[in-house]
XYZ file of C-alpha atoms in Angstrom:
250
model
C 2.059 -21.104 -28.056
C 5.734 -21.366 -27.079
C 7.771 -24.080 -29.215
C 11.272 -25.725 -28.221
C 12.878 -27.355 -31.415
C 15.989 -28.023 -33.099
C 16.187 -25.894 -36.080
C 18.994 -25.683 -38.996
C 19.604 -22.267 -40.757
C 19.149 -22.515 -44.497
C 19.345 -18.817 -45.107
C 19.215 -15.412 -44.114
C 18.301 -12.374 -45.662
C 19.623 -9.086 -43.841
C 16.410 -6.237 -43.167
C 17.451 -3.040 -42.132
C 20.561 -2.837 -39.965
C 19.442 -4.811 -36.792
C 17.397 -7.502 -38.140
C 17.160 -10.804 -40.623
C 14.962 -12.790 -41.584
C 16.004 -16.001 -41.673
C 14.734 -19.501 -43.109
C 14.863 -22.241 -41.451
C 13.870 -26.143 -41.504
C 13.023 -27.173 -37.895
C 11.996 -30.350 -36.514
C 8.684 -29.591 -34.529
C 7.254 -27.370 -37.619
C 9.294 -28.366 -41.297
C 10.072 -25.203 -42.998
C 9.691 -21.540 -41.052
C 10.871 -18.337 -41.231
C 11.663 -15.670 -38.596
C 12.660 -12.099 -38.174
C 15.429 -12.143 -35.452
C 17.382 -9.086 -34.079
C 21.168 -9.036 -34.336
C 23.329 -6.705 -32.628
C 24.228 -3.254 -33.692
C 28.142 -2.981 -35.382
C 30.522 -2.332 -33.149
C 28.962 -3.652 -29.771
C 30.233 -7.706 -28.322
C 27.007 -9.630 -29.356
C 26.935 -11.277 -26.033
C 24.293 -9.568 -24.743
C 20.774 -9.684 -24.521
C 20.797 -13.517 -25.775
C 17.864 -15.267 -24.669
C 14.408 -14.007 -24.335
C 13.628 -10.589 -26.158
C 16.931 -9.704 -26.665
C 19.237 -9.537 -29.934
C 21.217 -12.765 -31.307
C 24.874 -13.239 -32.068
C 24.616 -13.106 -36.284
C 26.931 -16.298 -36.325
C 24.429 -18.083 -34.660
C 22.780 -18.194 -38.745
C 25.224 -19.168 -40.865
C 24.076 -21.874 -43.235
C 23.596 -25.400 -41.562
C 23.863 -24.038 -37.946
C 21.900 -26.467 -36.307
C 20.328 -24.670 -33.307
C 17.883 -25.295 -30.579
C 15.114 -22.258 -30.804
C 12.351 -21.678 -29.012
C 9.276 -20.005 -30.850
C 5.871 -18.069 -30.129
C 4.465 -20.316 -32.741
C 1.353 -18.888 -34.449
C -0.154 -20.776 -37.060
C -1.215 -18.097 -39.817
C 1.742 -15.764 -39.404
C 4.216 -16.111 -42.121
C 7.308 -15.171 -39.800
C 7.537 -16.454 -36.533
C 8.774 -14.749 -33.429
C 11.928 -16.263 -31.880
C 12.107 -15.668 -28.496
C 15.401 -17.808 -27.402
C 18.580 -19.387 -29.713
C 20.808 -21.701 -28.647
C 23.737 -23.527 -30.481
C 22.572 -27.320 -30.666
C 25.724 -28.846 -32.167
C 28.568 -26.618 -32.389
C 30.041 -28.128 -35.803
C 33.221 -25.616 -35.601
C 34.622 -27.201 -38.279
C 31.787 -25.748 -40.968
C 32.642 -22.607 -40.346
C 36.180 -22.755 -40.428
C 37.368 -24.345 -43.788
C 36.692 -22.476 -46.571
C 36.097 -25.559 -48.499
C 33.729 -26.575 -46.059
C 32.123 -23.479 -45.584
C 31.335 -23.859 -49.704
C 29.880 -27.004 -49.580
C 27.802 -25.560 -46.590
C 26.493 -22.958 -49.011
C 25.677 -25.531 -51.870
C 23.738 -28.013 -49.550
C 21.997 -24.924 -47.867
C 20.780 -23.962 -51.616
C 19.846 -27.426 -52.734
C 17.169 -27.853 -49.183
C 16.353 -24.503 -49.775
C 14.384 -25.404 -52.915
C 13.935 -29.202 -52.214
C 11.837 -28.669 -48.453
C 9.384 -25.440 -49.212
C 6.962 -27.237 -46.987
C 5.504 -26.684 -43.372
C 5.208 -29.620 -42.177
C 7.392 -31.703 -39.862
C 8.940 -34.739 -41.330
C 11.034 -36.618 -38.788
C 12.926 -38.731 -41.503
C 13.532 -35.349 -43.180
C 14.953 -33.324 -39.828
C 17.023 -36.557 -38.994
C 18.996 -36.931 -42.496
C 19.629 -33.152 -42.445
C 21.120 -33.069 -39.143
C 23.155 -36.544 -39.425
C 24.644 -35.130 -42.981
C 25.768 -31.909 -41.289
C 27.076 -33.671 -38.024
C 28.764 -36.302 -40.414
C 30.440 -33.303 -42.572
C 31.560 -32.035 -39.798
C 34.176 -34.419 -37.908
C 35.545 -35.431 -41.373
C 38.873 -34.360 -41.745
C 39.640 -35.415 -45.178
C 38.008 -37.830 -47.646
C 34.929 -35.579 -47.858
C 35.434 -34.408 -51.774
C 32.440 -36.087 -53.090
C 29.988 -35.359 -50.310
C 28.052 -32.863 -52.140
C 27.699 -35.771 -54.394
C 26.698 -38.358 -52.124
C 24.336 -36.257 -50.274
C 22.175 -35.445 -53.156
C 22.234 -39.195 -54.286
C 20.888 -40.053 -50.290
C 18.359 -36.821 -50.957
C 16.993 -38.006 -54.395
C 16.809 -41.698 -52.002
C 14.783 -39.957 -49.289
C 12.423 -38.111 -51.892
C 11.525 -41.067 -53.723
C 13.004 -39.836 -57.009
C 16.179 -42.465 -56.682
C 16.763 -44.165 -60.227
C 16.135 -47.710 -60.973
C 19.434 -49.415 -59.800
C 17.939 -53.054 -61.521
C 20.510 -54.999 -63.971
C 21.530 -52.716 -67.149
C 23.647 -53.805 -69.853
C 26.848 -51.783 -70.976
C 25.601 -50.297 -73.688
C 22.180 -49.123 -72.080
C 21.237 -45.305 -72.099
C 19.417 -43.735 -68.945
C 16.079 -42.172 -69.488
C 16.360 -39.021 -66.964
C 12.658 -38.486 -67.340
C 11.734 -42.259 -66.090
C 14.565 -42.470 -64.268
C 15.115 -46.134 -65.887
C 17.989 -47.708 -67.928
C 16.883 -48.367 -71.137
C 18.118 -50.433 -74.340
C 16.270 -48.306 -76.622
C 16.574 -44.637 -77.203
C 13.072 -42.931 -75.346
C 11.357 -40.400 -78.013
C 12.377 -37.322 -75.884
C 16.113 -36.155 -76.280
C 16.730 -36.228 -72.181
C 18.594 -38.994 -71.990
C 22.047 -39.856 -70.713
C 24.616 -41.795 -73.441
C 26.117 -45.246 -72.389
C 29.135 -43.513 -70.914
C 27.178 -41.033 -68.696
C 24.426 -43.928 -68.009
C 27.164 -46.133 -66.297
C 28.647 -43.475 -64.141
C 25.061 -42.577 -63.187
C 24.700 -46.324 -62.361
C 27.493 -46.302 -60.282
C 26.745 -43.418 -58.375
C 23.770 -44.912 -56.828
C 25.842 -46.909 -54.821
C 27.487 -43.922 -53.222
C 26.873 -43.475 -49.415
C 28.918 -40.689 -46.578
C 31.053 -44.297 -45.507
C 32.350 -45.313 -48.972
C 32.234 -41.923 -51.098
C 36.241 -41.615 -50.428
C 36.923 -44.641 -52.334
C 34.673 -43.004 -55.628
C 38.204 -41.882 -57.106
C 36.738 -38.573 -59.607
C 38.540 -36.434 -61.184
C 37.838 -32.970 -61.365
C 36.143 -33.209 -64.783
C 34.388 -36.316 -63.827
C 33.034 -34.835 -60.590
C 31.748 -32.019 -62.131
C 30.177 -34.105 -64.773
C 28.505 -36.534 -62.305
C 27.114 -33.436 -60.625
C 25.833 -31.930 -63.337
C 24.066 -35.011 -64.336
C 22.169 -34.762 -60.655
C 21.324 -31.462 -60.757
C 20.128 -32.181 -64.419
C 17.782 -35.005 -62.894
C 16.878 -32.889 -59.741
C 15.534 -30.050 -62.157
C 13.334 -32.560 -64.127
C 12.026 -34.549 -60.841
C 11.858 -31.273 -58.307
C 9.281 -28.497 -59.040
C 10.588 -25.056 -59.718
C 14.431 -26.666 -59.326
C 16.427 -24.117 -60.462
C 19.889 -23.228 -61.570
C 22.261 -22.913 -58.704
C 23.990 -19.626 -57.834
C 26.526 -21.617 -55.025
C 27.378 -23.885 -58.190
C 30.209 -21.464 -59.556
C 31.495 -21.086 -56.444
C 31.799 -24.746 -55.523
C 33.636 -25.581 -58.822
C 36.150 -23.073 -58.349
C 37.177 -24.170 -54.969
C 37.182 -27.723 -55.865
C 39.367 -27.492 -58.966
């Protein structure tokens, strides 16, 4: 059964010298993967797009949001592609290296978060506005890695209580509360790191330039989510992109 949907490229491993398989999150199907053929080195990469042919590799870099159409079959664990099409052109993510990093990152983070396939409009629609709103930034976009995992943890239901905490209150990662007590597990965030968690839930993509971080304290706060997404997200794992991000951001 052939498929039109938008689709946005999470990631791509390369099979042989012609091919990749590639992982995607689409809207019509939530998370799919495909073998697609690429041209050989050496040749323009403009031909044969469409139907049967091979596909310009640029087409899946991470967060490409494309338009694909698929011979969709149910039990088959890689789906044929049979036409790709640029959806939103987003030039900028592919251009700045800084960009390009937090491309990476985000790409890493949905790769573990959405393992499931099955559509989820609310799902499709964050991903694409995020990647669309990344893009025409020009500056002010330090803390969107940040902001875009508090909005995920929001959409997954795993946001913390944001009710009335004192000063002094600790935050119980496990119950995701603020507490006045110490819990009887040792995962638990100190006053200090309690109120900056506090006050990251009120980051959003329209305010996050006026959350002024420095570099310790961003990498702090984001260590702190990733600490929470492992505990709350199954088989959340340590991310490779992580080094990477750090560096360029210092």
């Amino acid at each position: 059964m052939l498929i039109k949907s938008k689709a946005i490229v999470i990631k791509t491993i390369k099979y042989g010298e012609q091919k990749l398989i590639v992982d995607f999150v689409t809207a019509a199907h939530g998370r799919m993967s495909s073998m697609v053929k690429i041209p050989a080195k050496g040749s323009s990469g403009k031909g044969g797009v469409g139907r049967g042919g091979s596909f310009p590799k640029q087409f899946f870099q991470p967060l490409t949001i494309l338009t694909i159409e698929t011979d969709y079959r149910e039990r088959e664990s890689l789906q044929k592609i049979v036409s790709v099409s640029i959806a939103e052109p987003c030039p900028s993510l592919h251009s700045s290296p800084e960009k390009i990093t937090i491309c990476l990152f985000l790409a890493e983070v949905i790769s573990y978060v959405f393992r499931e396939e099955n559509s989820d409009e609310d799902v499709f629609s964050f991903l694409e506005k995020s990647i669309l709103w990344l893009d025409i930034e020009e500056s002010g976009y330090v803390n969107f890695h940040i902001a875009f995992l508090i909005q995920l943890l929001r959409l997954q239901g795993f946001l913390p209580s944001s009710k009335e905490s004192g000063k002094d209150d600790i935050f119980d990662l496990h119950s995701g509360e603020f507490l006045s007590t110490v819990p009887l597990h040792n995962q638990y965030l100190q006053a200090a790191d309690a109120r900056m968690m506090k006050s990251l839930l009120r980051i959003t993509y329209s305010n996050m330039h006026v959350f002024s971080l420095s570099r310790q304290e961003r990498q702090r706060c984001l260590d702190i989510i990733l600490l929470y997404c492992r505990i709350h997200i199954p088989s959340f794992p340590e991310l490779k992109s992580l080094s990477v991000l750090r560096e360029v951001f210092e």
